[in-house]
Short mmCIF file of C-alpha atoms and ligand atoms in Angstrom, two decimals:
data_model
loop_
_atom_site.label_atom_id
_atom_site.label_comp_id
_atom_site.label_asym_id
_atom_site.label_seq_id
_atom_site.Cartn_x
_atom_site.Cartn_y
_atom_site.Cartn_z
CA MET A 1392 0.58 0.06 -0.30
CA LEU A 1393 3.29 2.37 1.06
CA LEU A 1394 4.54 1.76 -2.44
CA ARG A 1395 1.29 1.61 -4.27
CA GLU A 1396 0.65 5.26 -2.99
CA SER A 1397 3.82 6.44 -2.84
CA GLY A 1398 4.55 5.82 -6.79
CA ASP A 1399 7.84 5.95 -6.61
CA TYR A 1400 10.73 4.87 -4.56
CA VAL A 1401 10.10 4.02 -1.08
CA SER A 1402 13.23 3.26 0.76
CA GLY A 1403 13.60 -0.35 2.43
CA ASP A 1404 14.23 2.08 6.34
CA LEU A 1405 11.58 3.52 5.58
CA ILE A 1406 8.91 0.92 5.03
CA ALA A 1407 10.89 -0.97 7.70
CA ALA A 1408 10.15 1.57 10.54
CA LYS A 1409 6.15 2.71 8.91
CA LEU A 1410 5.83 -1.24 9.59
CA HIS A 1411 7.69 -1.87 12.99
CA VAL A 1412 10.02 -5.10 11.05
CA SER A 1413 13.22 -5.69 9.84
CA ARG A 1414 15.25 -4.29 7.04
CA THR A 1415 15.34 -8.35 6.28
CA ALA A 1416 11.92 -8.80 6.92
CA VAL A 1417 11.13 -5.59 3.96
CA TRP A 1418 12.96 -8.21 1.84
CA LYS A 1419 11.44 -11.16 2.32
CA TYR A 1420 8.55 -9.98 1.98
CA VAL A 1421 8.91 -8.11 -1.19
CA ASN A 1422 10.18 -11.72 -2.52
CA HIS A 1423 6.98 -12.97 -1.33
CA LEU A 1424 4.87 -10.21 -3.27
CA GLU A 1425 7.17 -11.01 -6.56
CA ARG A 1426 5.90 -14.77 -5.83
CA LEU A 1427 2.51 -13.74 -5.93
CA GLY A 1428 2.80 -11.76 -8.99
CA TYR A 1429 4.02 -8.25 -8.18
CA LEU A 1430 6.72 -6.38 -9.71
CA PHE A 1431 9.30 -4.15 -8.32
CA GLN A 1432 12.04 -2.20 -9.45
CA LYS A 1433 15.04 -2.15 -7.07
CA SER A 1434 17.81 0.20 -6.08
CA LYS A 1435 20.67 -0.35 -3.69
CA GLY A 1436 20.44 3.85 -2.98
CA LYS A 1437 16.62 4.69 -3.49
CA GLY A 1438 14.67 0.91 -2.52
CA TYR A 1439 11.44 -0.27 -3.96
CA ARG A 1440 9.40 1.38 -6.49
CA ILE A 1441 6.05 -0.87 -7.46
CA THR A 1442 5.16 -1.58 -11.18
CA GLY A 1443 3.22 -3.99 -11.75
CA THR A 1444 0.10 -5.57 -9.58
CA PRO A 1445 -1.20 -8.64 -11.10
CA ASP A 1446 -5.23 -9.14 -11.68
CA LYS A 1447 -5.57 -11.39 -9.45
CA LEU A 1448 -8.48 -11.46 -6.73
CA TYR A 1449 -6.50 -10.82 -3.56
CA ALA A 1450 -7.77 -10.45 -0.40
CA TRP A 1451 -6.48 -6.79 0.25
CA GLU A 1452 -6.56 -6.12 -3.61
CA ILE A 1453 -10.68 -6.11 -3.09
CA ASP A 1454 -10.89 -4.76 0.09
CA ARG A 1455 -8.99 -1.25 -0.72
CA HIS A 1456 -12.55 -0.92 -2.59
CA LEU A 1457 -14.75 -1.67 -0.05
CA ARG A 1458 -17.29 0.44 1.69
CA THR A 1459 -18.65 -2.60 3.56
CA ASP A 1460 -19.37 -2.74 7.47
CA VAL A 1461 -19.28 -6.51 7.16
CA THR A 1462 -19.36 -8.01 3.79
CA GLY A 1463 -15.93 -8.91 2.15
CA ARG A 1464 -14.61 -8.03 5.60
CA LYS A 1465 -12.86 -11.45 5.44
CA VAL A 1466 -12.03 -12.81 1.65
CA VAL A 1467 -10.57 -16.61 1.73
CA HIS A 1468 -8.83 -16.52 -2.01
CA ARG A 1469 -7.86 -19.61 -3.66
CA GLU A 1470 -6.11 -20.24 -7.47
CA THR A 1471 -9.11 -23.32 -7.93
CA VAL A 1472 -11.48 -24.74 -5.77
CA ASP A 1473 -14.21 -27.63 -6.73
CA SER A 1474 -16.86 -24.60 -6.34
CA THR A 1475 -16.65 -21.41 -4.09
CA ASN A 1476 -20.19 -22.77 -2.72
CA ALA A 1477 -19.21 -26.09 -1.90
CA PHE A 1478 -15.70 -24.52 -0.02
CA ALA A 1479 -17.81 -21.37 1.71
CA PHE A 1480 -20.36 -24.00 2.78
CA LYS A 1481 -18.05 -25.85 4.72
CA LEU A 1482 -16.34 -22.60 6.46
CA ALA A 1483 -19.90 -21.20 7.03
CA LEU A 1484 -20.25 -24.96 9.33
CA SER A 1485 -17.48 -24.41 10.66
CA GLY A 1486 -18.61 -21.01 12.29
CA GLU A 1487 -17.38 -18.31 9.77
CA PRO A 1488 -19.47 -15.27 10.90
CA GLU A 1489 -22.11 -13.37 8.13
CA GLY A 1490 -20.34 -11.19 5.11
CA ALA A 1491 -17.20 -13.83 4.87
CA CYS A 1492 -16.74 -14.84 1.20
CA VAL A 1493 -14.24 -17.01 -1.09
CA VAL A 1494 -13.25 -16.30 -4.18
CA ALA A 1495 -11.12 -18.00 -6.79
CA GLU A 1496 -9.45 -17.50 -9.83
CA SER A 1497 -11.06 -20.63 -11.36
CA GLN A 1498 -13.42 -23.73 -10.41
CA ASP A 1499 -13.09 -27.58 -11.24
CA ALA A 1500 -16.92 -27.97 -10.46
CA GLY A 1501 -18.68 -24.53 -10.39
CA LYS A 1502 -22.42 -25.81 -9.59
CA GLY A 1503 -25.09 -24.08 -11.67
CA ARG A 1504 -29.06 -25.19 -10.69
CA LEU A 1505 -30.87 -28.61 -10.57
CA GLY A 1506 -26.69 -29.72 -11.34
CA ARG A 1507 -26.03 -28.03 -14.28
CA LYS A 1508 -22.93 -27.20 -14.76
CA TRP A 1509 -21.03 -23.44 -14.86
CA PHE A 1510 -18.34 -22.83 -16.68
CA SER A 1511 -15.26 -21.23 -15.23
CA PRO A 1512 -12.05 -20.60 -16.83
CA VAL A 1513 -9.13 -18.96 -14.75
CA GLY A 1514 -8.03 -15.98 -13.96
CA LYS A 1515 -10.93 -14.45 -16.14
CA ASN A 1516 -14.05 -14.06 -14.49
CA LEU A 1517 -15.70 -13.39 -10.81
CA TYR A 1518 -16.18 -16.92 -8.87
CA ILE A 1519 -17.46 -15.79 -5.38
CA SER A 1520 -19.64 -16.82 -2.14
CA VAL A 1521 -20.32 -15.15 0.59
CA VAL A 1522 -22.21 -16.51 4.01
CA LEU A 1523 -24.74 -14.85 5.17
CA ARG A 1524 -26.63 -15.39 8.29
CA PRO A 1525 -30.33 -13.62 8.31
CA HIS A 1526 -32.45 -14.76 11.22
CA ILE A 1527 -35.50 -15.69 8.98
CA HIS A 1528 -37.77 -18.50 8.06
CA PRO A 1529 -36.61 -20.77 5.57
CA SER A 1530 -39.45 -20.53 3.07
CA SER A 1531 -38.41 -16.42 3.59
CA VAL A 1532 -34.61 -17.14 1.87
CA TYR A 1533 -35.89 -17.63 -2.18
CA PRO A 1534 -35.42 -13.43 -2.63
CA ILE A 1535 -31.92 -13.05 -1.58
CA THR A 1536 -31.30 -14.57 -5.12
CA PHE A 1537 -32.85 -11.20 -5.95
CA LEU A 1538 -31.02 -9.66 -4.07
CA SER A 1539 -27.78 -10.86 -5.47
CA SER A 1540 -29.07 -10.18 -8.60
CA LEU A 1541 -29.78 -6.76 -7.87
CA ALA A 1542 -26.09 -5.87 -6.21
CA VAL A 1543 -24.88 -7.14 -10.35
CA TYR A 1544 -27.35 -4.85 -12.03
CA ASP A 1545 -25.99 -1.64 -9.54
CA THR A 1546 -22.40 -3.23 -10.85
CA ILE A 1547 -22.74 -3.53 -14.16
CA GLY A 1548 -24.86 -0.32 -14.31
CA GLU A 1549 -21.88 1.62 -12.00
CA LEU A 1550 -18.99 0.53 -14.15
CA THR A 1551 -20.11 0.10 -18.24
CA GLY A 1552 -23.77 2.75 -17.37
CA ILE A 1553 -25.09 -0.52 -19.49
CA ARG A 1554 -28.50 -1.44 -17.74
CA PRO A 1555 -29.17 -5.10 -18.20
CA SER A 1556 -31.74 -7.04 -17.89
CA LEU A 1557 -33.28 -9.84 -15.27
CA LYS A 1558 -34.85 -12.78 -16.32
CA TRP A 1559 -36.37 -14.65 -13.59
CA PRO A 1560 -35.19 -16.19 -10.84
CA ASN A 1561 -31.96 -15.49 -10.98
CA ASP A 1562 -30.16 -14.03 -14.40
CA VAL A 1563 -28.47 -11.26 -15.16
CA LEU A 1564 -28.62 -10.74 -19.04
CA ILE A 1565 -26.42 -8.10 -21.69
CA ASN A 1566 -28.45 -7.94 -24.87
CA GLY A 1567 -29.92 -11.40 -24.47
CA LYS A 1568 -26.98 -13.00 -23.11
CA LYS A 1569 -26.07 -14.72 -20.02
CA VAL A 1570 -23.76 -12.58 -17.62
CA CYS A 1571 -24.47 -13.56 -14.30
CA GLY A 1572 -26.14 -15.94 -12.58
CA THR A 1573 -26.64 -16.77 -8.75
CA LEU A 1574 -26.72 -19.70 -7.15
CA ILE A 1575 -28.22 -19.64 -3.52
CA GLU A 1576 -27.91 -22.30 -1.32
CA LEU A 1577 -29.01 -22.76 2.52
CA SER A 1578 -28.39 -24.31 5.58
CA THR A 1579 -31.55 -24.93 8.30
CA GLU A 1580 -31.83 -25.82 12.18
CA ALA A 1581 -35.45 -26.59 13.26
CA ASP A 1582 -37.69 -23.48 11.69
CA MET A 1583 -34.83 -21.13 11.35
CA VAL A 1584 -31.94 -21.00 8.76
CA ARG A 1585 -27.89 -21.14 9.98
CA PHE A 1586 -26.77 -18.96 7.16
CA VAL A 1587 -26.97 -18.55 3.90
CA ILE A 1588 -24.48 -19.08 0.55
CA VAL A 1589 -25.06 -16.61 -1.89
CA GLY A 1590 -22.85 -17.74 -4.76
CA ILE A 1591 -22.26 -15.55 -7.87
CA GLY A 1592 -20.43 -16.30 -11.05
CA PHE A 1593 -20.17 -12.83 -13.50
CA ASN A 1594 -18.29 -13.13 -16.55
CA ILE A 1595 -15.81 -10.01 -16.59
CA ASN A 1596 -13.24 -10.38 -18.86
CA MET A 1597 -13.79 -13.57 -20.27
CA GLN A 1598 -13.17 -13.42 -24.35
CA ARG A 1599 -15.28 -15.41 -27.25
CA SER A 1600 -12.35 -17.64 -27.87
CA GLU A 1601 -12.70 -18.41 -24.81
CA ILE A 1602 -16.25 -19.37 -23.99
CA ASP A 1603 -17.09 -23.14 -24.10
CA GLU A 1604 -18.56 -24.85 -27.02
CA GLU A 1605 -21.93 -25.66 -25.37
CA ILE A 1606 -22.88 -21.05 -24.02
CA ILE A 1607 -21.19 -19.63 -26.67
CA ASN A 1608 -24.35 -18.29 -28.33
CA LYS A 1609 -25.91 -17.81 -24.90
CA ALA A 1610 -23.08 -16.01 -22.74
CA THR A 1611 -21.60 -12.79 -22.91
CA SER A 1612 -19.39 -11.00 -20.66
CA LEU A 1613 -18.83 -7.44 -19.48
CA SER A 1614 -15.24 -7.56 -21.52
CA ILE A 1615 -17.60 -8.65 -24.99
CA GLU A 1616 -19.41 -5.92 -24.60
CA THR A 1617 -17.92 -3.27 -23.76
CA LYS A 1618 -14.03 -4.01 -25.88
CA LYS A 1619 -13.04 -3.05 -22.20
CA ILE A 1620 -10.90 -5.10 -20.39
CA TYR A 1621 -11.63 -4.27 -16.12
CA GLU A 1622 -9.38 -4.93 -12.92
CA ARG A 1623 -11.52 -7.93 -11.52
CA ALA A 1624 -10.80 -6.96 -7.42
CA LEU A 1625 -12.43 -3.69 -8.71
CA VAL A 1626 -15.25 -5.39 -10.01
CA CYS A 1627 -15.80 -7.56 -6.97
CA GLY A 1628 -15.76 -4.69 -4.90
CA ILE A 1629 -18.58 -2.50 -6.09
CA LEU A 1630 -20.78 -5.67 -6.10
CA LEU A 1631 -19.84 -6.45 -2.70
CA ASN A 1632 -21.04 -2.56 -1.81
CA HIS A 1633 -24.02 -3.18 -3.67
CA LEU A 1634 -24.67 -6.76 -1.79
CA GLU A 1635 -24.62 -5.40 1.41
CA GLU A 1636 -26.52 -2.34 0.17
CA HIS A 1637 -29.09 -4.60 -1.07
CA TYR A 1638 -29.50 -7.62 2.28
CA ARG A 1639 -29.55 -4.03 4.50
CA TYR A 1640 -32.60 -3.45 2.41
CA PHE A 1641 -33.79 -6.77 2.72
CA ARG A 1642 -33.45 -6.92 6.19
CA GLN A 1643 -35.03 -3.50 6.56
CA TYR A 1644 -38.15 -4.62 4.72
CA GLY A 1645 -38.00 -7.88 4.00
CA ALA A 1646 -39.71 -9.40 1.16
CA PRO A 1647 -41.80 -7.02 -0.26
CA GLY A 1648 -39.10 -4.48 -0.45
CA ILE A 1649 -36.63 -7.06 -2.47
CA CYS A 1650 -39.05 -8.38 -4.54
CA GLY A 1651 -40.61 -5.07 -6.12
CA ALA A 1652 -37.24 -3.70 -6.71
CA TRP A 1653 -36.38 -7.37 -8.95
CA GLU A 1654 -40.03 -6.80 -10.59
CA GLU A 1655 -39.02 -2.93 -11.24
CA ARG A 1656 -36.63 -3.69 -12.63
CA ALA A 1657 -37.37 -6.79 -14.29
CA ALA A 1658 -40.50 -5.14 -16.01
CA ILE A 1659 -41.84 -8.67 -16.86
CA LYS A 1660 -45.75 -7.60 -15.91
CA GLY A 1661 -47.24 -8.00 -18.90
CA LYS A 1662 -44.86 -9.78 -20.56
CA THR A 1663 -45.84 -13.58 -22.33
CA LEU A 1664 -43.72 -16.09 -20.88
CA GLU A 1665 -43.26 -19.67 -21.59
CA ILE A 1666 -41.84 -21.52 -18.36
CA ASN A 1667 -40.58 -24.64 -18.30
CA GLN A 1668 -40.50 -26.57 -14.81
CA MET A 1669 -39.45 -30.12 -14.17
CA GLY A 1670 -40.14 -31.42 -17.73
CA GLU A 1671 -43.33 -29.64 -17.94
CA SER A 1672 -43.98 -26.12 -20.26
CA TYR A 1673 -46.77 -23.25 -19.20
CA ARG A 1674 -47.68 -19.99 -21.33
CA GLY A 1675 -49.06 -17.24 -20.08
CA VAL A 1676 -49.00 -13.00 -19.01
CA VAL A 1677 -46.84 -12.59 -15.80
CA GLU A 1678 -49.06 -11.15 -13.06
CA GLY A 1679 -45.95 -10.17 -11.38
CA ILE A 1680 -43.44 -11.84 -8.41
CA ASP A 1681 -44.65 -12.96 -4.64
CA LEU A 1682 -43.37 -13.00 -1.77
CA ASP A 1683 -42.21 -16.65 -2.36
CA GLY A 1684 -40.04 -15.00 -5.45
CA ALA A 1685 -42.29 -17.48 -7.24
CA MET A 1686 -43.54 -16.42 -11.04
CA LEU A 1687 -47.19 -15.95 -11.06
CA LEU A 1688 -48.51 -16.85 -14.48
CA ASN A 1689 -52.18 -16.34 -16.05
CA MET A 1690 -53.13 -18.96 -17.94
CA ASP A 1691 -56.98 -18.09 -19.92
CA GLY A 1692 -57.79 -16.76 -16.49
CA LYS A 1693 -56.25 -18.98 -14.13
CA VAL A 1694 -53.06 -17.46 -12.37
CA LYS A 1695 -50.60 -20.45 -11.63
CA LYS A 1696 -48.00 -19.79 -9.23
CA ILE A 1697 -44.69 -21.22 -10.51
CA ILE A 1698 -41.95 -21.89 -7.48
CA ALA A 1699 -39.26 -22.84 -10.07
CA GLY A 1700 -37.84 -23.35 -13.36
CA ASP A 1701 -37.04 -21.63 -16.63
CA VAL A 1702 -38.19 -19.28 -18.97
CA ASN A 1703 -37.99 -20.16 -22.75
CA PHE A 1704 -37.11 -17.39 -25.01
C1 BT5 B 2819 -27.04 -20.42 -12.41
O1 BT5 B 2819 -27.82 -21.46 -12.79
O2 BT5 B 2819 -26.76 -19.85 -13.21
C2 BT5 B 2819 -26.59 -20.67 -11.43
C3 BT5 B 2819 -24.87 -20.31 -11.49
C4 BT5 B 2819 -23.91 -20.06 -10.13
C5 BT5 B 2819 -22.28 -19.84 -10.29
C6 BT5 B 2819 -21.46 -19.87 -9.16
S1 BT5 B 2819 -19.99 -19.01 -9.33
C7 BT5 B 2819 -19.41 -19.04 -8.08
C8 BT5 B 2819 -20.61 -20.19 -6.94
N1 BT5 B 2819 -19.81 -21.41 -6.91
C9 BT5 B 2819 -20.97 -22.58 -7.61
O3 BT5 B 2819 -20.18 -23.64 -7.76
N2 BT5 B 2819 -21.74 -21.70 -8.40
C10 BT5 B 2819 -21.44 -20.44 -8.45
P1 BT5 B 2819 -28.65 -22.24 -14.00
O4 BT5 B 2819 -29.78 -21.02 -13.64
O5 BT5 B 2819 -29.14 -23.07 -13.74
O6 BT5 B 2819 -27.78 -21.55 -15.36
C11 BT5 B 2819 -27.03 -22.57 -15.36
C12 BT5 B 2819 -26.83 -22.19 -16.88
O7 BT5 B 2819 -26.20 -21.32 -17.24
C13 BT5 B 2819 -25.35 -23.93 -17.67
O8 BT5 B 2819 -25.93 -24.93 -17.80
C14 BT5 B 2819 -25.08 -23.19 -19.61
O9 BT5 B 2819 -26.11 -23.39 -19.68
C15 BT5 B 2819 -24.86 -21.65 -18.40
N3 BT5 B 2819 -23.76 -21.47 -18.38
C16 BT5 B 2819 -23.04 -21.82 -17.29
N4 BT5 B 2819 -21.85 -21.64 -17.63
C17 BT5 B 2819 -21.92 -19.95 -17.62
C18 BT5 B 2819 -21.07 -19.11 -18.15
N5 BT5 B 2819 -19.98 -19.00 -17.23
N6 BT5 B 2819 -22.38 -17.63 -18.64
C19 BT5 B 2819 -22.91 -17.58 -18.33
N7 BT5 B 2819 -23.47 -18.90 -19.33
C20 BT5 B 2819 -23.34 -19.93 -18.50
#
């Protein structure tokens, strides 16, 4: 931080004095940072100057962008995991507090809903899982999917000015293609939620050539849409800021606040949609989202409540 703020050479003596450590400890620390991908110029007389920062989701890189009280205040970073959700679930079981996050550069077994796969190329996107511990009944958890989509929606707006679209129940799209999906998983105890894991897969710098054949026509990334490369730690910090804002709102106003905000941004009322639920297709006019997060479809005058499913275009 000291080196980055200065932008110039900082002597080993000054760093040692500021950090209350020995010169040898400073030297070891600089070597450690080099192994993590940071670049330095070293001069016998002048000290150290930082010349390059890796595009990595290290906790301290994310922390620079946080305005939160709890969300993201602890970040566990891994090069690769099976699934950040599975990892965060284990941490939460062992007592990790609310707001703790797992981020990974890649996932070997990234999960979508219903056993589907989440493609997770190395070092390009964001794969993050956040531990939340809301004091609610398990039946009230579903709107948390909406609050994570809203956080991504606001992050995209803040970074690019683009207004993405929200697709029920958990997708964020740009120009009709999926840029983000969220997966919430929960652990319950008696009639209470013990914790919720909010998993977010957000495509940032992935290029078209890096998209798996299977999803080439339905996936996109911020970079594909804007022709820019983003600092992922910055994107992650902004996302966590918005996530905390929406989570606060959810705790204050409950499901009506969040479902209402999602419904308004998704602008789906009155649209005709076809929804697939467990192999059955339902076509009708959207009446809205109820407080369970379920879709209310008016099918020839009869309103059908659809709890989980996929919207067909
Ligand atoms: C989702 O499922 O959209 C939830 C995805 C959640 C992923 C995050 S990554 C961090 C955390 N850890 C995990 O293990 N998971 C979470 P669903 O609505 O079922 O959509 C899955 C479908 O999206 C797949 O069947 C593909 O068609 C498509 N898909 C897969 N990978 C994609 C990607 N990277 N970008 C866009 N679409 C993708």
